[in-house]
XYZ file of C-alpha atoms in Angstrom:
139
model
C 150.602 94.567 109.880
C 147.043 95.685 110.598
C 144.281 93.070 110.638
C 142.200 95.379 108.420
C 144.927 95.948 105.836
C 143.408 95.504 102.376
C 139.937 95.007 103.807
C 138.512 97.978 101.894
C 139.247 96.309 98.544
C 138.043 92.923 99.783
C 134.731 94.415 100.949
C 134.253 96.099 97.570
C 134.870 92.808 95.769
C 132.728 90.585 97.982
C 129.798 92.918 98.623
C 129.289 93.847 94.963
C 129.329 90.304 93.572
C 126.038 89.517 91.832
C 125.753 86.262 93.797
C 126.017 88.182 97.051
C 123.575 90.908 96.034
C 121.050 88.418 94.678
C 121.398 86.264 97.804
C 122.458 83.214 95.813
C 124.580 80.959 97.979
C 126.004 77.603 96.975
C 123.566 75.718 99.211
C 120.850 78.380 99.036
C 122.161 79.955 102.235
C 121.837 83.677 102.882
C 125.157 85.304 101.973
C 126.869 86.694 105.028
C 130.367 88.132 105.131
C 131.993 88.187 108.576
C 135.338 89.846 109.111
C 137.365 89.329 112.252
C 139.938 91.875 113.307
C 142.178 92.766 116.200
C 140.571 95.068 118.792
C 143.625 97.293 118.380
C 142.390 97.990 114.835
C 138.993 99.355 115.903
C 139.720 102.889 114.675
C 141.082 101.824 111.264
C 138.114 99.455 110.900
C 135.675 102.333 111.391
C 137.372 104.182 108.531
C 137.187 101.077 106.317
C 133.475 100.546 107.058
C 132.639 104.195 106.389
C 134.573 104.030 103.112
C 132.822 100.774 102.131
C 129.444 102.303 102.925
C 130.198 105.306 100.708
C 131.533 103.108 97.897
C 128.465 100.863 97.951
C 126.110 103.843 97.897
C 127.959 105.255 94.881
C 127.252 101.915 93.198
C 123.549 102.633 93.698
C 123.075 100.120 96.505
C 120.829 100.680 99.514
C 123.175 100.309 102.464
C 122.535 100.615 106.178
C 125.251 100.618 108.835
C 124.334 99.848 112.433
C 126.784 99.855 115.328
C 125.487 97.389 117.932
C 127.201 99.266 120.764
C 125.400 102.475 119.800
C 122.148 100.520 119.494
C 122.527 99.158 123.038
C 123.206 102.688 124.294
C 120.009 103.842 122.569
C 118.069 100.990 124.197
C 119.440 101.938 127.613
C 118.508 105.565 127.028
C 115.011 104.724 125.772
C 114.326 102.630 128.874
C 115.716 105.338 131.173
C 118.681 103.245 132.334
C 121.607 104.975 130.642
C 122.127 107.698 133.259
C 121.718 105.171 136.085
C 124.242 102.800 134.509
C 126.743 105.608 133.931
C 126.369 106.939 137.493
C 126.303 103.590 139.294
C 128.674 101.535 137.150
C 131.692 102.010 139.413
C 129.816 100.841 142.511
C 128.195 97.811 140.860
C 129.813 94.440 140.564
C 130.441 93.091 137.086
C 127.525 90.693 137.517
C 125.082 93.514 138.324
C 126.166 95.516 135.293
C 126.072 92.424 133.089
C 122.542 91.552 134.274
C 121.266 95.086 133.667
C 122.727 95.269 130.180
C 121.566 91.780 129.313
C 118.008 92.527 130.472
C 117.774 95.718 128.425
C 119.341 94.211 125.313
C 117.780 90.756 125.587
C 117.965 89.381 122.031
C 114.361 88.332 121.379
C 112.608 91.375 122.844
C 115.277 94.069 122.833
C 118.293 93.864 120.613
C 117.084 91.936 117.556
C 113.746 93.756 117.070
C 115.518 97.097 117.409
C 118.274 95.984 115.046
C 115.708 94.964 112.443
C 113.920 98.288 112.865
C 117.210 100.179 112.466
C 118.081 98.243 109.310
C 114.689 98.864 107.744
C 112.890 96.921 105.043
C 114.509 98.495 102.009
C 118.156 97.627 102.736
C 120.200 95.607 100.258
C 123.379 95.442 102.328
C 123.576 95.646 106.105
C 126.887 96.592 107.689
C 126.796 95.607 111.351
C 129.683 96.582 113.599
C 130.269 96.929 117.332
C 129.688 93.298 118.321
C 133.041 93.149 120.082
C 132.200 96.229 122.115
C 129.003 94.699 123.516
C 130.223 91.134 123.960
C 129.529 89.209 126.182
C 126.602 91.158 127.650
C 124.274 91.154 124.691
C 125.235 88.357 122.312
């Protein structure tokens, strides 16, 4: 059985709850829904997330989906490192590649500010995917 089986319905239920949308947690925490899944289910998960995004928009919600892997690629490209990384990756050691990626996507100056910019100020629900594809270099 797929680790994302039934996730589409669960996302619809959780993400449209008034408590979730109004950011009312039991202990006044910010409502966050995290879903784990098997890496083998990456392709089905993408379909589920796209479907959830469309469903939520049809409900009149302001939704933004950001793939962290794509965001890191954009950061590499913006800093002029993407072509170098792609050309040199096979000759670098894992540590060299890790250091390069970690420097470009450093959380406080790279990844998080760019994530916040990508999400925008007018977003009610943020769908963030791709964390498994960038781990451990950037998280």
